[in-house]
PDB file of C-alpha atoms and ligand atoms in Angstrom:
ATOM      1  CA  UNK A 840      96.601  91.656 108.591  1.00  0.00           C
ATOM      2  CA  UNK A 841      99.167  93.917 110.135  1.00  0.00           C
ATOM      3  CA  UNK A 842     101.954  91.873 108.516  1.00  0.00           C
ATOM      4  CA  UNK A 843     100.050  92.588 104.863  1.00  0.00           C
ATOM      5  CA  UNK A 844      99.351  96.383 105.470  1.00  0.00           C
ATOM      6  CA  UNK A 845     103.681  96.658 106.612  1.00  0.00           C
ATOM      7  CA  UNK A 846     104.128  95.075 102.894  1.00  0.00           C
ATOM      8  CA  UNK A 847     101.831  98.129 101.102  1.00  0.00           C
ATOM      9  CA  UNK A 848     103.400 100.733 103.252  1.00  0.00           C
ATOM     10  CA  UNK A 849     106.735  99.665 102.141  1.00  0.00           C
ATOM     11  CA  UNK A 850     105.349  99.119  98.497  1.00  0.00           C
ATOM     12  CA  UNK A 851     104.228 102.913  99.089  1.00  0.00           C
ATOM     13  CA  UNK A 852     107.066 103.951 100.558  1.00  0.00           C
ATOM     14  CA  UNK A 853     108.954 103.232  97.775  1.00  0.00           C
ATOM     15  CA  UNK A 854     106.834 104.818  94.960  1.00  0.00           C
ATOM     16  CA  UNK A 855     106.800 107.985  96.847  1.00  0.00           C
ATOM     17  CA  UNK A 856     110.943 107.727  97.408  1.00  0.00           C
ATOM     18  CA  UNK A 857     111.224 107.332  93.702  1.00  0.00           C
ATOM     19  CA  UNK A 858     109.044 109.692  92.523  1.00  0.00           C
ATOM     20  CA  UNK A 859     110.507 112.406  94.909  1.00  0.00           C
ATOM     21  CA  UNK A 860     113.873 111.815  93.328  1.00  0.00           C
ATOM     22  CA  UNK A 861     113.117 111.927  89.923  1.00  0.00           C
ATOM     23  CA  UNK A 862     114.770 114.658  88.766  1.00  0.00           C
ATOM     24  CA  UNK A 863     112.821 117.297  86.304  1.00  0.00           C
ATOM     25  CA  UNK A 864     109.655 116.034  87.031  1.00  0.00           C
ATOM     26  CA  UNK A 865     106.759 116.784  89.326  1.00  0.00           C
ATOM     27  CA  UNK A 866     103.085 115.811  88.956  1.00  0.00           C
ATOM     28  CA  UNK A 867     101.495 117.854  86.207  1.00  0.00           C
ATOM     29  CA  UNK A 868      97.753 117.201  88.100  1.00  0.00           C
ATOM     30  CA  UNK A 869      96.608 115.467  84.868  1.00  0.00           C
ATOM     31  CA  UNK A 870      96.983 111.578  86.106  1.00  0.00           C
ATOM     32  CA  UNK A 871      97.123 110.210  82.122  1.00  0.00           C
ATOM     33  CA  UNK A 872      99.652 112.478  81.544  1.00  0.00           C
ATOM     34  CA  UNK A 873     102.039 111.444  84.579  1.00  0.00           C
ATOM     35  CA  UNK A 874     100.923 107.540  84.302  1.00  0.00           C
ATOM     36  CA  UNK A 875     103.876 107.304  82.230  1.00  0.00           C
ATOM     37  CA  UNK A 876     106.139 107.915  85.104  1.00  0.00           C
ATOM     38  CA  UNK A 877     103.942 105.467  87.633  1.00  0.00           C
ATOM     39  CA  UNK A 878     103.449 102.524  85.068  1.00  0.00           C
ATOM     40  CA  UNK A 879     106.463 100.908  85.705  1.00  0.00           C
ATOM     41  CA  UNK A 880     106.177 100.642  89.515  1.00  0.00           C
ATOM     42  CA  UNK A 881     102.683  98.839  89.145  1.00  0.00           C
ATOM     43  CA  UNK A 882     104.093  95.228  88.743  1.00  0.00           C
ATOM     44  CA  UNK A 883     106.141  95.399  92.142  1.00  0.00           C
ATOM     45  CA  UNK A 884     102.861  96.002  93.624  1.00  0.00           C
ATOM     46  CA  UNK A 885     100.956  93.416  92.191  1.00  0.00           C
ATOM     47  CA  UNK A 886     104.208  90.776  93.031  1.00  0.00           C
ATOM     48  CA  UNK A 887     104.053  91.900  96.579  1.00  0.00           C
ATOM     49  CA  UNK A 888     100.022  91.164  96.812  1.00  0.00           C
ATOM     50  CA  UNK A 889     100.065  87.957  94.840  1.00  0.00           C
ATOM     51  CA  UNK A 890     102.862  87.013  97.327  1.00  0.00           C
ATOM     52  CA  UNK A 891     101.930  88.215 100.752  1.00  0.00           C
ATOM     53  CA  UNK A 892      98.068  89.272 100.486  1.00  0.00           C
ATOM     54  CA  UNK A 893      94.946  87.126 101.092  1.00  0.00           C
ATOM     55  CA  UNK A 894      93.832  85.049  98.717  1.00  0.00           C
ATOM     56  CA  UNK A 895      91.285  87.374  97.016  1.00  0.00           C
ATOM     57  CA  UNK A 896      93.641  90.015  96.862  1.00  0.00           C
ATOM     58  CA  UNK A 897      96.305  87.923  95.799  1.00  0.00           C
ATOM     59  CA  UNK A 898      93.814  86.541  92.594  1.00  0.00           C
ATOM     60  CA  UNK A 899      92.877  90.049  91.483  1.00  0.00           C
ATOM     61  CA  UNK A 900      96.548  90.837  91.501  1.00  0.00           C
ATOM     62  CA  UNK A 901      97.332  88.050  89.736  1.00  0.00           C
ATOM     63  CA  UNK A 902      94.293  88.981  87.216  1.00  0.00           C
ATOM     64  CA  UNK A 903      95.674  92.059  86.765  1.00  0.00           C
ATOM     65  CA  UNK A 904      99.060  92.009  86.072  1.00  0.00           C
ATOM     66  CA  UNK A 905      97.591  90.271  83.094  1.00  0.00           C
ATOM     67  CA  UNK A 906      95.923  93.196  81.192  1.00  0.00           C
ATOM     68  CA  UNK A 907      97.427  95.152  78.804  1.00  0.00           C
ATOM     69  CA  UNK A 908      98.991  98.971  79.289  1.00  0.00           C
ATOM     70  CA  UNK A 909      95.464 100.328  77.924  1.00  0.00           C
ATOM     71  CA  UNK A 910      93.870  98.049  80.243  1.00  0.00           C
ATOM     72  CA  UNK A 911      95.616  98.976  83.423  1.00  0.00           C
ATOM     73  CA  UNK A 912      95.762 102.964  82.305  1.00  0.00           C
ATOM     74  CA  UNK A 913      91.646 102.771  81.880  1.00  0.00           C
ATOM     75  CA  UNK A 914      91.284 100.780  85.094  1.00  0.00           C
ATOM     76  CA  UNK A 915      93.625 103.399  87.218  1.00  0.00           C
ATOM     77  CA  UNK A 916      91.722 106.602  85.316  1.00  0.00           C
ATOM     78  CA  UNK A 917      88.611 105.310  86.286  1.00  0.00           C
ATOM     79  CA  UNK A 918      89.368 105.145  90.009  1.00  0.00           C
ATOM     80  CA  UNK A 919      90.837 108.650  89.869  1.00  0.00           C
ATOM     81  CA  UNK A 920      87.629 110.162  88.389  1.00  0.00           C
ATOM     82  CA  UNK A 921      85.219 108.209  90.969  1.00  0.00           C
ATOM     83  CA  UNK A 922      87.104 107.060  93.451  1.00  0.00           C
ATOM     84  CA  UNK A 923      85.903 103.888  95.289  1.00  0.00           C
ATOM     85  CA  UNK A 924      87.238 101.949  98.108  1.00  0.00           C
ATOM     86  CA  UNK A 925      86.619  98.897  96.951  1.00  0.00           C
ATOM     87  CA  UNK A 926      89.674  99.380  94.087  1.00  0.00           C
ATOM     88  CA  UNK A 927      91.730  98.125  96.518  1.00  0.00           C
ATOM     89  CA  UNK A 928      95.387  98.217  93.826  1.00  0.00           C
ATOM     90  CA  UNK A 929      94.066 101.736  92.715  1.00  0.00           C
ATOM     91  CA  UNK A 930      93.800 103.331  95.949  1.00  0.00           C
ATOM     92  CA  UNK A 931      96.941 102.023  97.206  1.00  0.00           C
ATOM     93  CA  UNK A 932      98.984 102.955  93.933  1.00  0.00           C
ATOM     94  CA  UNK A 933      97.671 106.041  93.892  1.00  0.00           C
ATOM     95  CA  UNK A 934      97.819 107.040  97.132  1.00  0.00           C
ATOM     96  CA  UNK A 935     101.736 107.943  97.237  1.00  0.00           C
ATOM     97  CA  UNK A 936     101.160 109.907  93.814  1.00  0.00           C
ATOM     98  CA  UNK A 937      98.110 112.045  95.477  1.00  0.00           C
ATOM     99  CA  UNK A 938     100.730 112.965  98.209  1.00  0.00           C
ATOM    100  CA  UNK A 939     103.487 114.242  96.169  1.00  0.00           C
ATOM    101  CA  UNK A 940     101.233 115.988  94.187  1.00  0.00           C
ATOM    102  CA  UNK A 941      99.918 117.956  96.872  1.00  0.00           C
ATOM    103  CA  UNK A 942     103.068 118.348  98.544  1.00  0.00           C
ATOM    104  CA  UNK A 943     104.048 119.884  95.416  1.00  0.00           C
ATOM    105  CA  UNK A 944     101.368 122.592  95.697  1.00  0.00           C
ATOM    106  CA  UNK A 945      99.861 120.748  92.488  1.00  0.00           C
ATOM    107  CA  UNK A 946      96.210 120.080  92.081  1.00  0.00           C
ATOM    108  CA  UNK A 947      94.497 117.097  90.550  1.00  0.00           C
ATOM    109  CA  UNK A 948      93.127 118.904  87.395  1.00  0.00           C
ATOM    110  CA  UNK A 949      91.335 115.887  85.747  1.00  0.00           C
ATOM    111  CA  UNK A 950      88.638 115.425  88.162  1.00  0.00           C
ATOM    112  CA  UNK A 951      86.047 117.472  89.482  1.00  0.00           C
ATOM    113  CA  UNK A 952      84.893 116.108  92.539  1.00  0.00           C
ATOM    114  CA  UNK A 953      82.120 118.388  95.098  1.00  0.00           C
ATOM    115  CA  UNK A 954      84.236 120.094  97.356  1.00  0.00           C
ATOM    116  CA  UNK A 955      82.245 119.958 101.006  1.00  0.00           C
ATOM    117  CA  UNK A 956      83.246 120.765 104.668  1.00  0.00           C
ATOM    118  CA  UNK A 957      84.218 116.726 104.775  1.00  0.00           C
ATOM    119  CA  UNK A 958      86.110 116.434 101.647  1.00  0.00           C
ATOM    120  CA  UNK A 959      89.458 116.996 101.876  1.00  0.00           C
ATOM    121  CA  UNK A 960      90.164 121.124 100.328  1.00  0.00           C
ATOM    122  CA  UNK A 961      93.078 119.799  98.371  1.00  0.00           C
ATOM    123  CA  UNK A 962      91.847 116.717  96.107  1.00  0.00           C
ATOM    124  CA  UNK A 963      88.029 116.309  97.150  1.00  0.00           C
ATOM    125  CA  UNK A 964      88.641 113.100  98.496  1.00  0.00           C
ATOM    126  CA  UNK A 965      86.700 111.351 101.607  1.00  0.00           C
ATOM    127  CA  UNK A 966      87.815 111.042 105.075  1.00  0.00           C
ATOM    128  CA  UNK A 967      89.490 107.649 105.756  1.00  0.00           C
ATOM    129  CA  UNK A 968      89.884 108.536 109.580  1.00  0.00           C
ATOM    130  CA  UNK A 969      89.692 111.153 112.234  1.00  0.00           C
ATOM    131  CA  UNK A 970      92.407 112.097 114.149  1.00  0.00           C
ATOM    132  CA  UNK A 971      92.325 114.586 117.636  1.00  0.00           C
ATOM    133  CA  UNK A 972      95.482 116.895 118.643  1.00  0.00           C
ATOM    134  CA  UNK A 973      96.040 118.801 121.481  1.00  0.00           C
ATOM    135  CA  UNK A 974      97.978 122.111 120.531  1.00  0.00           C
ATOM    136  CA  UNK A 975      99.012 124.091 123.911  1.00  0.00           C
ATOM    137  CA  UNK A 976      97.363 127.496 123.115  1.00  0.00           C
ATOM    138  CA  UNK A 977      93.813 126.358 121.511  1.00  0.00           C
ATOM    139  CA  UNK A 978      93.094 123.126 123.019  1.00  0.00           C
ATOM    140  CA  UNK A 979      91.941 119.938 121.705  1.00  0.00           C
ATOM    141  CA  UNK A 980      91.251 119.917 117.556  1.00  0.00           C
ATOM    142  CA  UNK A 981      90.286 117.370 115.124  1.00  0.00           C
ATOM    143  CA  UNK A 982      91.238 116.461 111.629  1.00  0.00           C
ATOM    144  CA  UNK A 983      90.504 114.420 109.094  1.00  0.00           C
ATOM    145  CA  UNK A 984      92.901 112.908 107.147  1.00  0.00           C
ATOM    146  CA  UNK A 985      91.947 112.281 103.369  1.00  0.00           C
ATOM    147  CA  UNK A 986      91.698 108.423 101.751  1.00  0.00           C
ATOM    148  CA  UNK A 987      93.051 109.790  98.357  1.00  0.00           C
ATOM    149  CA  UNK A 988      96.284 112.072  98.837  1.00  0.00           C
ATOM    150  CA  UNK A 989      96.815 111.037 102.676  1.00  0.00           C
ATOM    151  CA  UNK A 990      96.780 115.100 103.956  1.00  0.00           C
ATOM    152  CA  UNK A 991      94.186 116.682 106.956  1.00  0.00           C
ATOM    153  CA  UNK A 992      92.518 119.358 107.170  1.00  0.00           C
ATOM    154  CA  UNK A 993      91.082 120.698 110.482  1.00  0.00           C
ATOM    155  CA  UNK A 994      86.631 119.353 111.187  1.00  0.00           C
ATOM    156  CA  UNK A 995      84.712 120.259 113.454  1.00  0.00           C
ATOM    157  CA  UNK A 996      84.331 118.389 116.371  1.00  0.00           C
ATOM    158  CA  UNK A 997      80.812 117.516 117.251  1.00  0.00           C
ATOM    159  CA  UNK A 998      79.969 117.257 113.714  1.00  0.00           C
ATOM    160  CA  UNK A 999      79.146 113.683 111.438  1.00  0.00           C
ATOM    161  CA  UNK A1000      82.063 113.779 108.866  1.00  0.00           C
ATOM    162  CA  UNK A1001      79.633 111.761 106.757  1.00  0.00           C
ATOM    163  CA  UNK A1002      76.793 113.781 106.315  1.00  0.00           C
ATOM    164  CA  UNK A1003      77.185 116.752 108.409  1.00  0.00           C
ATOM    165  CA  UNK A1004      74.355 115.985 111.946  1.00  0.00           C
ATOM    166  CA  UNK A1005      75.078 118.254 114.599  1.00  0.00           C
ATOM    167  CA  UNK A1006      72.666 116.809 116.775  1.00  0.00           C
ATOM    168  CA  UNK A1007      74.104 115.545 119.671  1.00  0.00           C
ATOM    169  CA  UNK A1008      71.311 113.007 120.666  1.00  0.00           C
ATOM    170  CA  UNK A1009      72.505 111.487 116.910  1.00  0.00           C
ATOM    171  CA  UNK A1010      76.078 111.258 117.586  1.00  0.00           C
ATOM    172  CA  UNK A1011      78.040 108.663 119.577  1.00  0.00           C
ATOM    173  CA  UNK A1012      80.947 107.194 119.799  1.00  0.00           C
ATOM    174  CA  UNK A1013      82.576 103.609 121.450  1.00  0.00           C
ATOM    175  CA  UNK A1014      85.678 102.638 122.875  1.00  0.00           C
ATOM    176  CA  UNK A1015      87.044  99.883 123.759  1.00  0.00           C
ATOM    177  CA  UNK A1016      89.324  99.493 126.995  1.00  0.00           C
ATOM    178  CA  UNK A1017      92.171  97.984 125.478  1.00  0.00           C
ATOM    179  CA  UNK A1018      92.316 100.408 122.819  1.00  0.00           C
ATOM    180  CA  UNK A1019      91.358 103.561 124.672  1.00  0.00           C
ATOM    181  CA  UNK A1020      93.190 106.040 122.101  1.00  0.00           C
ATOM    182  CA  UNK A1021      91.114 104.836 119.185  1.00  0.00           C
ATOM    183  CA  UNK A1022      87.065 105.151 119.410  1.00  0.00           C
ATOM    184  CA  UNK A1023      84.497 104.910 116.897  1.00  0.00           C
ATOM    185  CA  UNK A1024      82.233 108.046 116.209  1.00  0.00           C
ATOM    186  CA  UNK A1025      78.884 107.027 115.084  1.00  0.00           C
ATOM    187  CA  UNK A1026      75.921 108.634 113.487  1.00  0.00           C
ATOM    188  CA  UNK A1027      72.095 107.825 113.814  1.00  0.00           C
ATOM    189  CA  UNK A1028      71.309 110.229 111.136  1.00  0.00           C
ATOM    190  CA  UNK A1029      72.904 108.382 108.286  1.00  0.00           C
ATOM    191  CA  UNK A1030      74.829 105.186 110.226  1.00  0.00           C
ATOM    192  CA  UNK A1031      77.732 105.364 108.907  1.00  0.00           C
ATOM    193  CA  UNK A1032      81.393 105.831 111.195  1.00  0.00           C
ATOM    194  CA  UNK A1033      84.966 106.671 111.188  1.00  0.00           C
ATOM    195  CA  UNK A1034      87.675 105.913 113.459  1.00  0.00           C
ATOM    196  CA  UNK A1035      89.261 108.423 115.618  1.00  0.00           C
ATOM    197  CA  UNK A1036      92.831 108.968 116.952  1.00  0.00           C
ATOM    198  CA  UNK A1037      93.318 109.998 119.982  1.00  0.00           C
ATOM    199  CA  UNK A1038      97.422 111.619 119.742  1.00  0.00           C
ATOM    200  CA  UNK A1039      96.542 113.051 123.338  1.00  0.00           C
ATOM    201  CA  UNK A1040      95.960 109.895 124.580  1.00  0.00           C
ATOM    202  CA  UNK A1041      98.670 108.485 123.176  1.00  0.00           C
ATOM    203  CA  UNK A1042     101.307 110.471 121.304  1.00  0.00           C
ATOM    204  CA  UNK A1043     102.464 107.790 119.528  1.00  0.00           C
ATOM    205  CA  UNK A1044     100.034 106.904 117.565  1.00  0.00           C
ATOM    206  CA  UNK A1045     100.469 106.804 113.881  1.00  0.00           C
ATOM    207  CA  UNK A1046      97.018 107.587 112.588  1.00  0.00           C
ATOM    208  CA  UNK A1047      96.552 105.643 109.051  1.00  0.00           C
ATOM    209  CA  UNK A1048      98.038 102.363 111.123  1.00  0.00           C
ATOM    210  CA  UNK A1049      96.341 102.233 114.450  1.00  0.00           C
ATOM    211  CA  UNK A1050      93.300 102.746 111.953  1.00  0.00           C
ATOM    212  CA  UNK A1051      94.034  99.630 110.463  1.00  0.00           C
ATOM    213  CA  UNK A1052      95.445  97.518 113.732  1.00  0.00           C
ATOM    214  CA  UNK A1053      91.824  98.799 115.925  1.00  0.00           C
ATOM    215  CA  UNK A1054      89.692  96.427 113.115  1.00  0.00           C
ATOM    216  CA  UNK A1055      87.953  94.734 116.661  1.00  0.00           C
ATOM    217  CA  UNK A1056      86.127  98.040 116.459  1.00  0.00           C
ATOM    218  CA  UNK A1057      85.064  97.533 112.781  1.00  0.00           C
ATOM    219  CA  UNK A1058      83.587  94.400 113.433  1.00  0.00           C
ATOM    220  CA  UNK A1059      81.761  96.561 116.442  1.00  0.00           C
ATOM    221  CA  UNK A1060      80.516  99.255 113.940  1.00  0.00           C
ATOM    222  CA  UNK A1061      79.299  97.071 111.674  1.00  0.00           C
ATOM    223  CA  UNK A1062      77.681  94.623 113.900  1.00  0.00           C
ATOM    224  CA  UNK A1063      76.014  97.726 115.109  1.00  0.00           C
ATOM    225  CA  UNK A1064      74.633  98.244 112.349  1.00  0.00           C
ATOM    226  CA  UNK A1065      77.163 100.987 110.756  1.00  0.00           C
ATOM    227  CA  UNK A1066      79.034 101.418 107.294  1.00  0.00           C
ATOM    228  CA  UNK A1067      82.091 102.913 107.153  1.00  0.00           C
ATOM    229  CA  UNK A1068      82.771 106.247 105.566  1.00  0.00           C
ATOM    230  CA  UNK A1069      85.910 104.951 103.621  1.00  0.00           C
ATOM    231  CA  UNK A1070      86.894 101.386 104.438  1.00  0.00           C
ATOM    232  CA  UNK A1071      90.958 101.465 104.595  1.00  0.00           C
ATOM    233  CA  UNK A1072      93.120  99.349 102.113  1.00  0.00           C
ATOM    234  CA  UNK A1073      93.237  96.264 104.061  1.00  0.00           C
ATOM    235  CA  UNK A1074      89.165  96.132 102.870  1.00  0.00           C
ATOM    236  CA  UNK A1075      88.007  97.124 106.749  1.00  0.00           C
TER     237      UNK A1075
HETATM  238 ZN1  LIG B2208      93.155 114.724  99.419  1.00  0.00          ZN
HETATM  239 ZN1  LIG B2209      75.811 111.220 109.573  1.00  0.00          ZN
END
């Protein structure tokens, strides 16, 4: 799994190298407009799933590197309008494209998503994790780091990033020994979870992948009884 999710980093890496140095252009925040510029890094993700994904995966990529331009362009336009995370290819592709925009101080301008405490203040999108930093002068904070364009912004702490309990007799969390910088924080008032980060625990840590390599505490979570907020693009 960890081997797979190195592949789509790299995958990412590169569409966000390449659309960094394209000279002239920057993300106009209207996605059919700059598909023209992301098109024709598509197949090189759908080779790399057919090739080193699992076998689903590897089928719908295979699936869809059969539909036409129109095809693909309705397929990708849909996900950035309602964004699900089960669109496995267009939350990856679009992920490095959602963080150059912002980075760019553009704006997505084609969809109008609720903007909400948990939603992230730049593109609307949901919380894929929870991360917790220690900063010398205020003390511990936490962040969430959005599913869609890949910035945080700063959450309150005792707070459900799902549906907003405060309750503390609601809210729990689980850790396991072996991974005692990741935990799961858990809500009774809607059941759902997110993963947390611990960087004070260990400063290491790189978020988005110890999210991924901690999936023991998926299986946890959902043998518990909990959904995930935003499962991650390895599907957990
Ligand atoms: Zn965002
Ligand atoms: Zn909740």
């Amino acid at each position: 799994m960890l081997t797979f999710y190195s592949v789509l980093l790299a995958v990412q890496k590169d569409l966000y190298e390449y659309l960094r140095r394209l000279e002239g252009w920057l993300p106009s925040g209207f996605l059919e407009q700059d598909l023209a510029v992301l098109m024709p890094s598509l197949p090189g993700l759908l080779k790399a799933v057919e090739t080193a994904g699992p076998t689903t995966l590897a089928e719908e990529a295979a699936r869809l590197s059969h539909l036409s331009d129109s095809e693909m362009r309705g397929y990708l336009l849909e996900y950035w309008k309602e964004p699900s995370d089960l669109q496995f290819f267009a939350k990856v592709f679009l992920q490095p494209y959602g963080n150059w925009m912002i980075e760019t101080g553009a704006r997505p301008l084609d969809r109008c998503l609720e903007a909400a405490e948990n939603r992230c203040p730049h593109c609307a999108g949901k919380p894929q994790l929870s991360y917790l930093l220690t900063h010398e002068s205020e003390g511990s904070a936490r962040y969430l780091l959005c599913s869609n364009c890949l910035s945080s912004w700063n959450f309150r702490r005792l707070v459900c990033a799902n549906c907003g309990e405060e309750e503390p007799e609601k809210l729990g969390y689980f850790r396991a020994p072996e991974l005692d910088y990741v935990r799961v924080d858990t809500c009774d008032g809607c059941k759902h979870y997110i993963k947390s980060i611990d960087l004070a625990r260990l400063g290491l840590a790189v978020p988005l992948v110890d999210e991924v390599a901690a999936a023991a505490l998926d299986l946890w979570a959902r043998k518990e009884g909990f959904t995930k907020i935003e499962l991650n693009v390895v599907g957990l």
